[in-house]
Amino acid sequence: AEGLFVYGVVFGAPSDPNAAKHDALATQLWPAARVAASLLEDAPPSTVVEIGCGLGLPSLAAARAGSAALATDRDGVALEFVQAAAEDQGLSLKTARFDVDDETAPLPSGELVVFCDVFVTNAVAASCATRVAEALRRGSRCLVVDARRSTRDAFLSALRAALPGRDC
C-alpha cells in the first residue's frame, strides 16, 4: 500500500557469537523524537547532525524537509534501521557511528546538532552537555529535546559548567 513502510530485522540468538551487540534503548521510538521531528519537518534546509539517533526519526524528518542529514549512534543496529528507513522512503541520509562519551572522537559538524532524549545516564547527560558546548563554540545551533528525566539535572549542571556566563 502506498505510504506503508514495514521493517523486519532478525538478530542472532544470544548464544550466537556473531550476534549483533545491541542496546535495546537505541531501537525504541521515544516521545521526544516525535517532538524533534515535528520541529525539523518544517525547518529550512540546512546540515543536520543527530547525536544518539536511535531510530532516527528527527534525521528522517530533516532529510524529508531537504536538509543534508547525518544520523549518528554508537549502536550499529540502530544505524541499520535508520539507513533502511531512509532507503525505503527514498531519502538521502547518511549514518555514522559516533559515541558521545568518546572524548577522542570529534563531534561531527553541522549547522544544527540535535540531541533528542539521549540522557540515559548522568554520565551520558554530562557528555552531551560537553558536546553541546563544543557545537555552540564552533558556531553550530543545537536542538535539545528531553523528556525531563532525572538525568536532565546532570545535563544542565554540566552545561552551565561548560558555558560559564551563559543562560542555561
PDB file of C-alpha atoms in Angstrom:
ATOM      1  CA  ALA A   1       0.000   0.000   0.000  1.00  0.00           C
ATOM      2  CA  GLU A   2       1.241   3.470  -0.793  1.00  0.00           C
ATOM      3  CA  GLY A   3       2.822   5.143   2.213  1.00  0.00           C
ATOM      4  CA  LEU A   4       3.209   1.880   4.147  1.00  0.00           C
ATOM      5  CA  PHE A   5       6.741   1.025   5.278  1.00  0.00           C
ATOM      6  CA  VAL A   6       7.328  -2.268   7.104  1.00  0.00           C
ATOM      7  CA  TYR A   7      10.705  -3.166   8.598  1.00  0.00           C
ATOM      8  CA  GLY A   8      11.788  -6.597   9.750  1.00  0.00           C
ATOM      9  CA  VAL A   9      15.125  -7.335  11.354  1.00  0.00           C
ATOM     10  CA  VAL A  10      16.423 -10.664  12.580  1.00  0.00           C
ATOM     11  CA  PHE A  11      19.129 -10.738  15.236  1.00  0.00           C
ATOM     12  CA  GLY A  12      21.308 -13.707  16.152  1.00  0.00           C
ATOM     13  CA  ALA A  13      20.420 -15.702  19.220  1.00  0.00           C
ATOM     14  CA  PRO A  14      22.235 -14.689  22.435  1.00  0.00           C
ATOM     15  CA  SER A  15      24.340 -17.858  22.179  1.00  0.00           C
ATOM     16  CA  ASP A  16      25.429 -16.870  18.665  1.00  0.00           C
ATOM     17  CA  PRO A  17      28.974 -15.416  18.867  1.00  0.00           C
ATOM     18  CA  ASN A  18      28.243 -13.375  15.705  1.00  0.00           C
ATOM     19  CA  ALA A  19      25.068 -11.829  17.094  1.00  0.00           C
ATOM     20  CA  ALA A  20      24.922  -8.059  16.836  1.00  0.00           C
ATOM     21  CA  LYS A  21      25.756  -6.350  20.108  1.00  0.00           C
ATOM     22  CA  HIS A  22      22.867  -4.024  20.573  1.00  0.00           C
ATOM     23  CA  ASP A  23      21.403  -1.604  23.100  1.00  0.00           C
ATOM     24  CA  ALA A  24      17.642  -2.139  23.155  1.00  0.00           C
ATOM     25  CA  LEU A  25      17.102   1.507  24.126  1.00  0.00           C
ATOM     26  CA  ALA A  26      18.532   2.517  20.743  1.00  0.00           C
ATOM     27  CA  THR A  27      15.720   0.930  18.765  1.00  0.00           C
ATOM     28  CA  GLN A  28      12.680   2.331  20.524  1.00  0.00           C
ATOM     29  CA  LEU A  29      10.739   5.326  19.310  1.00  0.00           C
ATOM     30  CA  TRP A  30      10.790   7.791  22.196  1.00  0.00           C
ATOM     31  CA  PRO A  31       8.164  10.558  22.509  1.00  0.00           C
ATOM     32  CA  ALA A  32      10.811  13.297  22.372  1.00  0.00           C
ATOM     33  CA  ALA A  33      11.796  12.050  18.903  1.00  0.00           C
ATOM     34  CA  ARG A  34       8.319  12.883  17.675  1.00  0.00           C
ATOM     35  CA  VAL A  35       8.623  16.408  19.053  1.00  0.00           C
ATOM     36  CA  ALA A  36      12.048  16.936  17.460  1.00  0.00           C
ATOM     37  CA  ALA A  37      10.843  15.514  14.141  1.00  0.00           C
ATOM     38  CA  SER A  38       7.859  17.869  14.116  1.00  0.00           C
ATOM     39  CA  LEU A  39      10.211  20.811  14.682  1.00  0.00           C
ATOM     40  CA  LEU A  40      12.531  19.698  11.875  1.00  0.00           C
ATOM     41  CA  GLU A  41       9.921  18.811   9.275  1.00  0.00           C
ATOM     42  CA  ASP A  42       9.158  22.485   8.635  1.00  0.00           C
ATOM     43  CA  ALA A  43      12.672  23.859   9.210  1.00  0.00           C
ATOM     44  CA  PRO A  44      14.540  25.477   6.331  1.00  0.00           C
ATOM     45  CA  PRO A  45      17.098  23.142   4.742  1.00  0.00           C
ATOM     46  CA  SER A  46      20.496  23.027   6.405  1.00  0.00           C
ATOM     47  CA  THR A  47      23.032  20.434   7.525  1.00  0.00           C
ATOM     48  CA  VAL A  48      21.671  18.459  10.466  1.00  0.00           C
ATOM     49  CA  VAL A  49      23.566  16.040  12.697  1.00  0.00           C
ATOM     50  CA  GLU A  50      21.581  13.906  15.118  1.00  0.00           C
ATOM     51  CA  ILE A  51      23.546  12.543  18.084  1.00  0.00           C
ATOM     52  CA  GLY A  52      22.343   9.243  19.542  1.00  0.00           C
ATOM     53  CA  CYS A  53      19.757   8.907  16.787  1.00  0.00           C
ATOM     54  CA  GLY A  54      18.239   5.565  17.752  1.00  0.00           C
ATOM     55  CA  LEU A  55      15.577   5.046  15.088  1.00  0.00           C
ATOM     56  CA  GLY A  56      16.453   8.442  13.608  1.00  0.00           C
ATOM     57  CA  LEU A  57      13.009   9.968  13.290  1.00  0.00           C
ATOM     58  CA  PRO A  58      14.363  13.542  13.584  1.00  0.00           C
ATOM     59  CA  SER A  59      17.053  12.812  10.954  1.00  0.00           C
ATOM     60  CA  LEU A  60      14.464  11.297   8.624  1.00  0.00           C
ATOM     61  CA  ALA A  61      12.220  14.357   9.071  1.00  0.00           C
ATOM     62  CA  ALA A  62      15.154  16.678   8.369  1.00  0.00           C
ATOM     63  CA  ALA A  63      16.060  14.733   5.221  1.00  0.00           C
ATOM     64  CA  ARG A  64      12.442  14.813   4.068  1.00  0.00           C
ATOM     65  CA  ALA A  65      12.488  18.617   4.539  1.00  0.00           C
ATOM     66  CA  GLY A  66      15.538  18.872   2.280  1.00  0.00           C
ATOM     67  CA  SER A  67      18.329  19.043   4.824  1.00  0.00           C
ATOM     68  CA  ALA A  68      21.580  17.143   4.487  1.00  0.00           C
ATOM     69  CA  ALA A  69      21.149  14.829   7.483  1.00  0.00           C
ATOM     70  CA  LEU A  70      23.692  12.703   9.326  1.00  0.00           C
ATOM     71  CA  ALA A  71      22.241  10.259  11.861  1.00  0.00           C
ATOM     72  CA  THR A  72      24.807   9.077  14.426  1.00  0.00           C
ATOM     73  CA  ASP A  73      24.689   6.460  17.143  1.00  0.00           C
ATOM     74  CA  ARG A  74      27.070   4.103  18.892  1.00  0.00           C
ATOM     75  CA  ASP A  75      24.684   1.239  18.157  1.00  0.00           C
ATOM     76  CA  GLY A  76      25.176  -0.276  14.702  1.00  0.00           C
ATOM     77  CA  VAL A  77      21.781  -1.975  14.719  1.00  0.00           C
ATOM     78  CA  ALA A  78      20.058   1.387  15.198  1.00  0.00           C
ATOM     79  CA  LEU A  79      22.024   2.797  12.272  1.00  0.00           C
ATOM     80  CA  GLU A  80      20.922  -0.136  10.095  1.00  0.00           C
ATOM     81  CA  PHE A  81      17.288   0.662  10.947  1.00  0.00           C
ATOM     82  CA  VAL A  82      17.757   4.329  10.033  1.00  0.00           C
ATOM     83  CA  GLN A  83      19.508   3.525   6.757  1.00  0.00           C
ATOM     84  CA  ALA A  84      16.801   1.021   5.782  1.00  0.00           C
ATOM     85  CA  ALA A  85      14.057   3.537   6.594  1.00  0.00           C
ATOM     86  CA  ALA A  86      15.774   6.230   4.525  1.00  0.00           C
ATOM     87  CA  GLU A  87      16.243   3.904   1.557  1.00  0.00           C
ATOM     88  CA  ASP A  88      12.644   2.664   1.730  1.00  0.00           C
ATOM     89  CA  GLN A  89      11.381   6.246   1.780  1.00  0.00           C
ATOM     90  CA  GLY A  90      13.699   7.411  -0.982  1.00  0.00           C
ATOM     91  CA  LEU A  91      15.511   9.832   1.312  1.00  0.00           C
ATOM     92  CA  SER A  92      19.133  10.851   1.086  1.00  0.00           C
ATOM     93  CA  LEU A  93      20.574  10.439   4.560  1.00  0.00           C
ATOM     94  CA  LYS A  94      23.974   9.401   5.901  1.00  0.00           C
ATOM     95  CA  THR A  95      24.694   7.388   9.026  1.00  0.00           C
ATOM     96  CA  ALA A  96      27.863   7.104  11.089  1.00  0.00           C
ATOM     97  CA  ARG A  97      28.970   5.510  14.328  1.00  0.00           C
ATOM     98  CA  PHE A  98      29.621   8.116  16.984  1.00  0.00           C
ATOM     99  CA  ASP A  99      29.828   7.669  20.733  1.00  0.00           C
ATOM    100  CA  VAL A 100      29.116  10.907  22.585  1.00  0.00           C
ATOM    101  CA  ASP A 101      31.206   9.588  25.515  1.00  0.00           C
ATOM    102  CA  ASP A 102      34.345   9.100  23.388  1.00  0.00           C
ATOM    103  CA  GLU A 103      36.289  12.302  24.034  1.00  0.00           C
ATOM    104  CA  THR A 104      38.842  11.382  21.335  1.00  0.00           C
ATOM    105  CA  ALA A 105      36.182  11.417  18.598  1.00  0.00           C
ATOM    106  CA  PRO A 106      35.451  14.845  17.123  1.00  0.00           C
ATOM    107  CA  LEU A 107      31.831  15.929  17.088  1.00  0.00           C
ATOM    108  CA  PRO A 108      30.514  15.650  13.502  1.00  0.00           C
ATOM    109  CA  SER A 109      29.924  19.087  12.036  1.00  0.00           C
ATOM    110  CA  GLY A 110      26.572  20.504  11.060  1.00  0.00           C
ATOM    111  CA  GLU A 111      24.710  23.780  11.131  1.00  0.00           C
ATOM    112  CA  LEU A 112      22.237  22.175  13.544  1.00  0.00           C
ATOM    113  CA  VAL A 113      23.163  19.459  16.046  1.00  0.00           C
ATOM    114  CA  VAL A 114      20.221  17.540  17.521  1.00  0.00           C
ATOM    115  CA  PHE A 115      20.238  15.769  20.888  1.00  0.00           C
ATOM    116  CA  CYS A 116      16.930  14.003  21.373  1.00  0.00           C
ATOM    117  CA  ASP A 117      16.152  12.024  24.539  1.00  0.00           C
ATOM    118  CA  VAL A 118      19.733  10.792  24.877  1.00  0.00           C
ATOM    119  CA  PHE A 119      20.384  11.435  28.575  1.00  0.00           C
ATOM    120  CA  VAL A 120      20.216   7.744  29.520  1.00  0.00           C
ATOM    121  CA  THR A 121      22.630   8.121  32.457  1.00  0.00           C
ATOM    122  CA  ASN A 122      24.107  11.078  34.322  1.00  0.00           C
ATOM    123  CA  ALA A 123      27.474  10.391  32.664  1.00  0.00           C
ATOM    124  CA  VAL A 124      25.950  10.425  29.170  1.00  0.00           C
ATOM    125  CA  ALA A 125      23.996  13.578  30.041  1.00  0.00           C
ATOM    126  CA  ALA A 126      27.243  15.282  31.086  1.00  0.00           C
ATOM    127  CA  SER A 127      28.952  14.135  27.872  1.00  0.00           C
ATOM    128  CA  CYS A 128      26.059  15.563  25.865  1.00  0.00           C
ATOM    129  CA  ALA A 129      26.478  18.897  27.652  1.00  0.00           C
ATOM    130  CA  THR A 130      30.161  18.914  26.712  1.00  0.00           C
ATOM    131  CA  ARG A 131      29.218  18.214  23.093  1.00  0.00           C
ATOM    132  CA  VAL A 132      26.543  20.938  23.066  1.00  0.00           C
ATOM    133  CA  ALA A 133      29.150  23.417  24.304  1.00  0.00           C
ATOM    134  CA  GLU A 134      31.575  22.177  21.625  1.00  0.00           C
ATOM    135  CA  ALA A 135      28.959  22.658  18.909  1.00  0.00           C
ATOM    136  CA  LEU A 136      27.986  26.145  20.101  1.00  0.00           C
ATOM    137  CA  ARG A 137      31.625  27.254  20.299  1.00  0.00           C
ATOM    138  CA  ARG A 138      32.191  26.299  16.683  1.00  0.00           C
ATOM    139  CA  GLY A 139      29.070  28.187  15.556  1.00  0.00           C
ATOM    140  CA  SER A 140      26.500  25.398  15.253  1.00  0.00           C
ATOM    141  CA  ARG A 141      22.987  25.715  16.626  1.00  0.00           C
ATOM    142  CA  CYS A 142      21.719  22.965  18.924  1.00  0.00           C
ATOM    143  CA  LEU A 143      18.294  21.476  19.422  1.00  0.00           C
ATOM    144  CA  VAL A 144      17.973  19.565  22.686  1.00  0.00           C
ATOM    145  CA  VAL A 145      14.704  17.742  23.333  1.00  0.00           C
ATOM    146  CA  ASP A 146      14.448  15.703  26.512  1.00  0.00           C
ATOM    147  CA  ALA A 147      11.705  14.028  28.458  1.00  0.00           C
ATOM    148  CA  ARG A 148      12.553  15.750  31.768  1.00  0.00           C
ATOM    149  CA  ARG A 149      14.022  12.575  33.232  1.00  0.00           C
ATOM    150  CA  SER A 150      16.153  12.668  36.380  1.00  0.00           C
ATOM    151  CA  THR A 151      19.297  12.906  34.232  1.00  0.00           C
ATOM    152  CA  ARG A 152      18.237  16.341  32.976  1.00  0.00           C
ATOM    153  CA  ASP A 153      19.746  17.971  36.064  1.00  0.00           C
ATOM    154  CA  ALA A 154      23.138  16.366  35.331  1.00  0.00           C
ATOM    155  CA  PHE A 155      22.938  17.733  31.779  1.00  0.00           C
ATOM    156  CA  LEU A 156      22.061  21.270  32.888  1.00  0.00           C
ATOM    157  CA  SER A 157      24.725  21.295  35.607  1.00  0.00           C
ATOM    158  CA  ALA A 158      27.413  20.139  33.176  1.00  0.00           C
ATOM    159  CA  LEU A 159      26.189  22.611  30.548  1.00  0.00           C
ATOM    160  CA  ARG A 160      26.425  25.530  32.994  1.00  0.00           C
ATOM    161  CA  ALA A 161      29.977  24.440  33.861  1.00  0.00           C
ATOM    162  CA  ALA A 162      30.930  24.155  30.187  1.00  0.00           C
ATOM    163  CA  LEU A 163      29.354  27.521  29.267  1.00  0.00           C
ATOM    164  CA  PRO A 164      30.014  29.862  32.184  1.00  0.00           C
ATOM    165  CA  GLY A 165      28.176  33.155  31.962  1.00  0.00           C
ATOM    166  CA  ARG A 166      25.559  31.841  29.530  1.00  0.00           C
ATOM    167  CA  ASP A 167      21.931  31.392  30.465  1.00  0.00           C
ATOM    168  CA  CYS A 168      21.296  27.630  30.507  1.00  0.00           C
TER     169      CYS A 168
END
